[in-house]
Short mmCIF file of C-alpha atoms and ligand atoms in Angstrom, two decimals:
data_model
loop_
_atom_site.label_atom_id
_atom_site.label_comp_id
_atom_site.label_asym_id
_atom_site.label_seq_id
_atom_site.Cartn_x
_atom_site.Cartn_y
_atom_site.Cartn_z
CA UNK A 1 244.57 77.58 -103.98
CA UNK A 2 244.78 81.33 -103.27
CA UNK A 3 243.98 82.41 -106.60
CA UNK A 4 240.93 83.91 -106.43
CA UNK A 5 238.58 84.40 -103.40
CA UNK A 6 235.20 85.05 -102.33
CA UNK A 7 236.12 89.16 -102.31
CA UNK A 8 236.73 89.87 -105.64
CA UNK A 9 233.43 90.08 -107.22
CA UNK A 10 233.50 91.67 -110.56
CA UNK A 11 231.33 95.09 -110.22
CA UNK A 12 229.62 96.18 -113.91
CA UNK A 13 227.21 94.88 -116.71
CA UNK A 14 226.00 91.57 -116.53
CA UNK A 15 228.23 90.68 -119.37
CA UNK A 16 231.51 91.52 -116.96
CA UNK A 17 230.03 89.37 -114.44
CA UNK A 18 229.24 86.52 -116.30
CA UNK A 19 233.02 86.31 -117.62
CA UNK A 20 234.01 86.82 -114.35
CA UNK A 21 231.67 83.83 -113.45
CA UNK A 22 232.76 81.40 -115.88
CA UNK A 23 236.92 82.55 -114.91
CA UNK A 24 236.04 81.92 -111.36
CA UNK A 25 234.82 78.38 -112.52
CA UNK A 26 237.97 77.92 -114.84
CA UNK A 27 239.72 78.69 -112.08
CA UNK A 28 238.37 76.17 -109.53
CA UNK A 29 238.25 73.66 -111.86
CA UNK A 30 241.68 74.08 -112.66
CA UNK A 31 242.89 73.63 -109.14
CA UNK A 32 240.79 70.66 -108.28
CA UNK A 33 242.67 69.12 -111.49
CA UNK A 34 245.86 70.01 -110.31
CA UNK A 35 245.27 68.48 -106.90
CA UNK A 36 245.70 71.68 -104.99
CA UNK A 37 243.96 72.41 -101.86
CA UNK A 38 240.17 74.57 -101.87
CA UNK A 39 240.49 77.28 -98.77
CA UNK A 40 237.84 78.52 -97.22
CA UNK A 41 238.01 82.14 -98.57
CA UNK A 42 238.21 80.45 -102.19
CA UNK A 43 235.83 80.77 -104.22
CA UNK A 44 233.72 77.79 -105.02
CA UNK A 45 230.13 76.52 -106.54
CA UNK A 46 227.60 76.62 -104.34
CA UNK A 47 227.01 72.67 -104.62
CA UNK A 48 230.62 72.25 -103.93
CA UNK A 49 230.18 74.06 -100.55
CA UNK A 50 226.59 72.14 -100.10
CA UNK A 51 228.27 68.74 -100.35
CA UNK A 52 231.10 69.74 -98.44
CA UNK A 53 228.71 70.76 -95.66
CA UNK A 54 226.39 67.83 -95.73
CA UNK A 55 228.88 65.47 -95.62
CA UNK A 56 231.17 67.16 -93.16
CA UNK A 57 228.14 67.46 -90.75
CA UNK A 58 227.29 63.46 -91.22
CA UNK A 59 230.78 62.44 -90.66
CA UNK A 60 231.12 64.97 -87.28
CA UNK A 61 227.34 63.56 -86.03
CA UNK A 62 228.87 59.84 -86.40
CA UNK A 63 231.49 60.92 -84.40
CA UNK A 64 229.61 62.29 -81.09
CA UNK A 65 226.69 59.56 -81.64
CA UNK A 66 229.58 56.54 -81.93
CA UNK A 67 230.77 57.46 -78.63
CA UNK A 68 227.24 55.98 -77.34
CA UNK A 69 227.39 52.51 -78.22
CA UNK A 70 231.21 52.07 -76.64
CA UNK A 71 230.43 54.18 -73.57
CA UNK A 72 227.90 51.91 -72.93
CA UNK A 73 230.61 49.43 -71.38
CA UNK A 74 233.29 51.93 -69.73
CA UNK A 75 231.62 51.16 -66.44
CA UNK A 76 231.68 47.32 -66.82
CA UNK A 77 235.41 47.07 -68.67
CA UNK A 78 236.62 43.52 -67.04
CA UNK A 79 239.96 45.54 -66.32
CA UNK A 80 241.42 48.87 -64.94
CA UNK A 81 243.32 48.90 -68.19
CA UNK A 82 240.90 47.82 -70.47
CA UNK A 83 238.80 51.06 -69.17
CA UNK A 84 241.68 53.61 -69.47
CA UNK A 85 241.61 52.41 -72.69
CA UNK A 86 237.50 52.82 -73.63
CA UNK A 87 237.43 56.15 -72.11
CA UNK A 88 240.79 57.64 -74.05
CA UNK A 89 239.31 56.34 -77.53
CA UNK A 90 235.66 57.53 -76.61
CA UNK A 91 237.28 60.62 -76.02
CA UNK A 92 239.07 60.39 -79.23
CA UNK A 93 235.44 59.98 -80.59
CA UNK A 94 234.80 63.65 -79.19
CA UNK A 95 237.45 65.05 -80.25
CA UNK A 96 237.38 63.65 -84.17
CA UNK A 97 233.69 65.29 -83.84
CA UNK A 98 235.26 68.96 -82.47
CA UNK A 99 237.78 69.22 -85.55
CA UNK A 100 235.01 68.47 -87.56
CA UNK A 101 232.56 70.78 -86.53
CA UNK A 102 235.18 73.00 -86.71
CA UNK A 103 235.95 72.21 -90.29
CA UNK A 104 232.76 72.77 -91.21
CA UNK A 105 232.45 76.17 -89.90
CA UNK A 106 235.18 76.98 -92.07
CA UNK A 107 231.77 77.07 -94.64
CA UNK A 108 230.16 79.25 -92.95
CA UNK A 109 227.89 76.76 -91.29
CA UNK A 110 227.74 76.94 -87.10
CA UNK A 111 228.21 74.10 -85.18
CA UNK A 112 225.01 74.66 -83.53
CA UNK A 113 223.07 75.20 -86.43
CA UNK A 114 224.25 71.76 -87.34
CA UNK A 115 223.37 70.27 -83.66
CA UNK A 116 219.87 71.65 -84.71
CA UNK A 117 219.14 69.40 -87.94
CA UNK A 118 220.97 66.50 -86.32
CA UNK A 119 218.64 66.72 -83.21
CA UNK A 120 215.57 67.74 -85.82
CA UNK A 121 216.33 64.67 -87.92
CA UNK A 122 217.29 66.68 -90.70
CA UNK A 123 220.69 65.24 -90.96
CA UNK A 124 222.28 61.52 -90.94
CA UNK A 125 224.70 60.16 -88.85
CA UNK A 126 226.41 56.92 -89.82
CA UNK A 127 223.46 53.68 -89.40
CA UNK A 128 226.38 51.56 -88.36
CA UNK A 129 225.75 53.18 -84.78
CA UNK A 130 221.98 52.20 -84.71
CA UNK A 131 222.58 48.74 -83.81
CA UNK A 132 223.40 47.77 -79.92
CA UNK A 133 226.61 46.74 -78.22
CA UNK A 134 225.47 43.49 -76.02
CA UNK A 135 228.54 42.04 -74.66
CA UNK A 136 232.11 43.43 -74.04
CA UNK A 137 233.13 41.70 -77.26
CA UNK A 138 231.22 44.35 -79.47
CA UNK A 139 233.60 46.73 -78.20
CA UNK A 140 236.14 44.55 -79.95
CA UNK A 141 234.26 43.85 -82.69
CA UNK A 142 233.62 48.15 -83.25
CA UNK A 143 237.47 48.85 -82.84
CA UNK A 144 238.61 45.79 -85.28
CA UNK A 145 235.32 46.40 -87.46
CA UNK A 146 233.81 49.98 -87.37
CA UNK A 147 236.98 52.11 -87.06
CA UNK A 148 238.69 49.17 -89.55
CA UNK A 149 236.02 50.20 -92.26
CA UNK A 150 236.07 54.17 -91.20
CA UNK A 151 239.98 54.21 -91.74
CA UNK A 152 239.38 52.31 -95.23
CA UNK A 153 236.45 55.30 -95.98
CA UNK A 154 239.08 58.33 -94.19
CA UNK A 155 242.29 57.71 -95.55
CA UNK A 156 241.46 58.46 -98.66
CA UNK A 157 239.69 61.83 -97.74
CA UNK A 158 243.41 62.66 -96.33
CA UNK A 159 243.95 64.15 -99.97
CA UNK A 160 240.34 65.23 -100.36
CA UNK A 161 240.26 68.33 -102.64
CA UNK A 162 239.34 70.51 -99.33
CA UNK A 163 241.96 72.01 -97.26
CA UNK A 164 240.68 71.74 -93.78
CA UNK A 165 238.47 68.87 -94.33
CA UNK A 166 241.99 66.95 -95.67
CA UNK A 167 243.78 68.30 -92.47
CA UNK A 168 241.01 67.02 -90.05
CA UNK A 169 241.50 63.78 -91.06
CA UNK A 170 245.32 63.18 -91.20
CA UNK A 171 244.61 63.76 -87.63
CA UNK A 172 241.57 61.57 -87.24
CA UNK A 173 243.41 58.73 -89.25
CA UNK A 174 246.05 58.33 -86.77
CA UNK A 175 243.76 58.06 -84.30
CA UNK A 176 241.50 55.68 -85.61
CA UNK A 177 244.30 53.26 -86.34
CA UNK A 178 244.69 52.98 -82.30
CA UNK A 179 240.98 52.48 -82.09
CA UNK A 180 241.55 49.59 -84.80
CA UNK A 181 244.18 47.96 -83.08
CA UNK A 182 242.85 47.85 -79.34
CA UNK A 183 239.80 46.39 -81.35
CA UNK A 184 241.71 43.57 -82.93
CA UNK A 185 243.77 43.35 -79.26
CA UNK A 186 240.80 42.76 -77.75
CA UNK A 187 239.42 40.07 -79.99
CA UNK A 188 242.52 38.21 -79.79
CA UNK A 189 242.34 37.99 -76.17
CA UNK A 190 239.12 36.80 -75.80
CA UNK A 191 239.30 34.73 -79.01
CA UNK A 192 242.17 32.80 -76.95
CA UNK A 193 240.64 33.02 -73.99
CA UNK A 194 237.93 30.45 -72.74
CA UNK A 195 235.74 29.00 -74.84
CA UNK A 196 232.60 31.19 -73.55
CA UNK A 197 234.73 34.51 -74.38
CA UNK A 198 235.93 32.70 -77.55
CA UNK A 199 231.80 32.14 -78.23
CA UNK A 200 231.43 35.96 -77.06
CA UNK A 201 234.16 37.07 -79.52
CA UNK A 202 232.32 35.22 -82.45
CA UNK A 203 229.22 36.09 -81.97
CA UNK A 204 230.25 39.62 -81.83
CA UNK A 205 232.08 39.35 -85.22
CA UNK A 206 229.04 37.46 -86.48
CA UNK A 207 226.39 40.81 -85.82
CA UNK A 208 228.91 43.33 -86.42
CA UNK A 209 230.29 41.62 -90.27
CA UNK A 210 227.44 42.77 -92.02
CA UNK A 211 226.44 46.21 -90.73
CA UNK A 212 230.36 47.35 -91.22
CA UNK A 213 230.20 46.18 -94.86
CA UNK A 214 227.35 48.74 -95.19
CA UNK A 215 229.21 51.58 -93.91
CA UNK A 216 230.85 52.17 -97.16
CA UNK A 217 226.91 52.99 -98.13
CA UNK A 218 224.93 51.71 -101.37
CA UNK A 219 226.29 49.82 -104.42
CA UNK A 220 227.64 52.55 -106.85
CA UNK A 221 225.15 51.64 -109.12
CA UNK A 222 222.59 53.42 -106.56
CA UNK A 223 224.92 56.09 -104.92
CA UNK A 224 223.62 59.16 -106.00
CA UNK A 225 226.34 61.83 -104.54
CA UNK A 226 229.17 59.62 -105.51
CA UNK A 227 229.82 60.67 -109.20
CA UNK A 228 230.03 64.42 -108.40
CA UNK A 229 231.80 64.08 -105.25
CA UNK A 230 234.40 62.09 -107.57
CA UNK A 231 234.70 64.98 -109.54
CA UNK A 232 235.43 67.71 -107.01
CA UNK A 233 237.86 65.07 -105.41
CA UNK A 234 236.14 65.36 -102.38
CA UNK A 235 235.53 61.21 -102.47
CA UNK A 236 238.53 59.58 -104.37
CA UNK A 237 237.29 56.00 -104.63
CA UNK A 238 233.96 54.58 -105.24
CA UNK A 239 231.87 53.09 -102.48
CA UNK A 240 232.11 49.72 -103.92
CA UNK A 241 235.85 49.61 -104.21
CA UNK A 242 236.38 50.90 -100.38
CA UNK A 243 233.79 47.96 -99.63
CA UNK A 244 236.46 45.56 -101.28
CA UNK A 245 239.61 46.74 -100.34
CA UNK A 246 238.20 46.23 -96.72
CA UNK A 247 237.05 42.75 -97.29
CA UNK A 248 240.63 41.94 -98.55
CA UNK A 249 241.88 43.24 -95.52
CA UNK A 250 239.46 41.47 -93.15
CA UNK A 251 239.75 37.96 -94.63
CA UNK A 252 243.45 37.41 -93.24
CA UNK A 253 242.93 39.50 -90.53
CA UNK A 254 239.89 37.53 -89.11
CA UNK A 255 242.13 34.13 -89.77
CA UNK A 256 244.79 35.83 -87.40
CA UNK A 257 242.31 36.11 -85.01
CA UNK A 258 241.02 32.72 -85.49
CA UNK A 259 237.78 33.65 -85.67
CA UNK A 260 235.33 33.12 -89.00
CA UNK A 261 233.23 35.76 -90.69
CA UNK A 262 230.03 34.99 -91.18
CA UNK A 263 229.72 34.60 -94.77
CA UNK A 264 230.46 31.45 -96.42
CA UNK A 265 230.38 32.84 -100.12
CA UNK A 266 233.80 34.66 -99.18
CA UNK A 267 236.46 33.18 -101.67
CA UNK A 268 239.69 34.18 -103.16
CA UNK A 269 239.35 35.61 -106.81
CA UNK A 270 242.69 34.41 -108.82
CA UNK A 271 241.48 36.38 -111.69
CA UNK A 272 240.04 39.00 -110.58
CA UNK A 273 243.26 39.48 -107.65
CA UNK A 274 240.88 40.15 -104.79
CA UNK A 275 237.58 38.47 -102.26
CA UNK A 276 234.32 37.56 -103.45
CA UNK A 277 231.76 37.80 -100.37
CA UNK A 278 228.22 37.29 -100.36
CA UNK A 279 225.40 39.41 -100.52
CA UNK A 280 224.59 42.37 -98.72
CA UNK A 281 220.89 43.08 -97.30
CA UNK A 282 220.16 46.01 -98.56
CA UNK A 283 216.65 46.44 -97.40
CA UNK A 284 217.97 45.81 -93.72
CA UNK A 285 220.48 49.07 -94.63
CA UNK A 286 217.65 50.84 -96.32
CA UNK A 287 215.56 50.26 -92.85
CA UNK A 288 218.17 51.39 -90.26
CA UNK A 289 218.42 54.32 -92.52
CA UNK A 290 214.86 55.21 -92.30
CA UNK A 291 214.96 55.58 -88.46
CA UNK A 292 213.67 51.51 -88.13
CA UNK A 293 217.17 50.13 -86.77
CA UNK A 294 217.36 48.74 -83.27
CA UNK A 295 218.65 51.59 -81.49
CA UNK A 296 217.99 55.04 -83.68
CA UNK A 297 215.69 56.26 -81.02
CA UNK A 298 217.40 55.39 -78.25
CA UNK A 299 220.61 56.98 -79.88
CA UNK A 300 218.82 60.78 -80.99
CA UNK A 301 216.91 61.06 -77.56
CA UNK A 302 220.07 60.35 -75.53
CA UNK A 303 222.12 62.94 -77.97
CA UNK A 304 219.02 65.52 -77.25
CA UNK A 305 219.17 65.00 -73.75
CA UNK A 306 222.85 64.85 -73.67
CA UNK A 307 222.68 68.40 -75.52
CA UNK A 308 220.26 70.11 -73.37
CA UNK A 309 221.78 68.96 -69.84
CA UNK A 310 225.10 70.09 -71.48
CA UNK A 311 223.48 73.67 -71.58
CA UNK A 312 225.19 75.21 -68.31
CA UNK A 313 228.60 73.96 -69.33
CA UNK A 314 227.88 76.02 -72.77
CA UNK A 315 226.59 78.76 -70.58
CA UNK A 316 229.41 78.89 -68.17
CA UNK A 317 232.13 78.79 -71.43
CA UNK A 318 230.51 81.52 -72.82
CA UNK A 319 230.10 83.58 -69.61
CA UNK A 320 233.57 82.62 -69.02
CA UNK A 321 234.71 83.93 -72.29
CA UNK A 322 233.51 87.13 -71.81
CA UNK A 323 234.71 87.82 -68.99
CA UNK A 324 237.85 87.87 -69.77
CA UNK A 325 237.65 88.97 -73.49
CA UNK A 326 238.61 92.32 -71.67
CA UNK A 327 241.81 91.52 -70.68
CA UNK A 328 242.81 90.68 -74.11
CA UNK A 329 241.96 93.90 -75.16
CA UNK A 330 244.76 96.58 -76.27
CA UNK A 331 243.45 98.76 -73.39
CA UNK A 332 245.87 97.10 -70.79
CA UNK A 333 249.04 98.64 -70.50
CA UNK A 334 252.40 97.32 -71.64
CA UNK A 335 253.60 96.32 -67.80
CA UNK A 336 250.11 94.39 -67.61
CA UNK A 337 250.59 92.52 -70.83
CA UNK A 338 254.24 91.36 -69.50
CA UNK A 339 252.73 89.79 -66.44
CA UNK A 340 250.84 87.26 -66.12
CA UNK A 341 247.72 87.89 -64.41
CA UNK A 342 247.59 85.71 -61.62
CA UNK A 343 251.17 86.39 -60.58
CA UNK A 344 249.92 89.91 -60.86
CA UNK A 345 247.49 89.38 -57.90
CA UNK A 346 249.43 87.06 -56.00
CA UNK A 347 252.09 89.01 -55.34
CA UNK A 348 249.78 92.36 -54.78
FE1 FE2 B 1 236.49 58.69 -84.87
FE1 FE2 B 2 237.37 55.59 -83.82
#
């Protein structure tokens, strides 16, 4: 959508600009219904932009606090290859977190004004990473799990009715489908592996079941955002429907594996086509969410500290920046542009 943009603000009486109002409306609503894209120098509502930003900035703070919980193990990884593999998708973790800080400066919101509320409390970040990884199988249980029921919640946001926000995830998708499979990899070796790692795996599986099933948030009967984010096509299915599409693809998954999840209400529907499953403690959910889950304190003062011993590094970039913003300028002369400028001095 290119249509119409932030710029062209109808000058005159208040009657002008309240048809130019209601046509700017028209016009957004017209291209959410047509499925085309929202840019950032569209115009849009002001709730639109608010929703955008809020969830945006939770999904980019779940990204930089997940990477806690995994990095946890990268020092005690049973294998040289089994680390390569940790630190690449913890990495991944960071990265998924840059384009989406990114994205959301696309609002006109800065990434450190976001750091802010996230370190103030004033934003969420997903509860799922409140609870504690305890053995090496919880980083198989987060990869088949966690980044299982993230791709179920992403993919969809893939066509979500804002253009960089979309574009982020294609990206983010792909990557979280490697984090999903080194997760399931994982399981399946320890799952046929002794019977203590088989024990380990299970166990995992068993504390992890419950707290991925809540990632897809409350019943829809209690989501409050959900209808309106329907609307703008910025969420495309309800949280209740991700939650069961995931179950459907756990259930044969978790066979696979031969492991069992730990719910023993889960049973094929023949009439309804899909899993029934047990259910789901919300006041535990409701708990984490307040700040009372195992690990939220541990998680925001290690993010705080984290951020502040990360200063220098921000310092340096900046200094670094500036120093050669210069050189970019168009006061260099042709022959200097041509060259690079370390062959420049080597060669002096
Ligand atoms: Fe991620
Ligand atoms: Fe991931």
């Amino acid at each position: 959508m290119a249509a119409v943009t932030a710029d062209q603000t109808t000058q005159g009486t208040l009657g002008t600009q309240d048809v130019a109002d209601a046509d700017r409306v028209a016009a957004f609503e017209a291209a959410v219904a047509a499925d085309e894209r929202i840019e950032p120098r569209d115009w849009m509502p002001d709730a639109y932009r608010a929703t955008l930003v809020r969830q945006m900035a939770q999904h980019a703070h779940s990204e930089i606090i997940g990477m806690q919980p995994e990095a946890n193990w990268i020092t005690r990884a049973p294998s040289l290859r089994r680390k390569a593999i940790l630190m690449a998708k913890v990495q991944d973790e960071a990265g998924h977190g840059l384009y989406l800080y990114s994205a959301a400066e696309t609002l006109g919101t800065s990434r450190e004004e976001l750091l802010d509320k996230l370190h103030a409390g004033r934003q969420r970040y997903s509860s799922i990473f409140n609870y504690p990884t305890l053995t090496w199988a919880d980083v198989g249980a987060i990869g088949w799990l966690v980044d299982g029921a993230a791709i179920t919640n992403q993919v969809p946001l893939c066509r979500c009715s804002y253009g960089p926000y979309a574009r982020a995830m294609v990206r983010i998708c792909k990557e979280e489908s490697f984090h999903q499979r080194q997760g399931y990899e994982l399981l399946l070796a320890l799952s046929r592996g002794t019977e203590a790692q088989h024990a380990m795996a299970q166990d995992a599986v068993n504390r992890w079941w419950w707290p991925s099933l809540m990632m897809f948030g409350p019943p829809d009967e209690a989501s409050s955002h959900s209808e309106q984010s329907m609307a703008w096509k910025i969420k495309r299915h309800s949280n209740d429907e991700l939650r069961r599409r995931f179950v459907d693809i756990c259930v044969p998954q978790a066979e696979a594996l031969g492991l069992e999840l730990p719910d023993p209400d889960i049973r094929w529907n023949e009439e309804l086509g899909r899993h029934e499953f047990g259910a789901i403690d919300w006041d535990e959910f409701q708990a984490v969410l307040k700040g009372n889950g195992p690990c939220n304190e541990q998680r925001i003062s290690q993010r705080r500290r984290a951020h502040e011993e990360g200063a220098w590094v921000r310092d340096a970039a900046a200094a670094h920046a500036a120093k050669h913003a210069p050189a970019q300028s168009s006061t260099r002369t042709p022959a200097q542009h041509s060259a690079p400028a370390h062959h420049v001095e080597e060669t002096a």
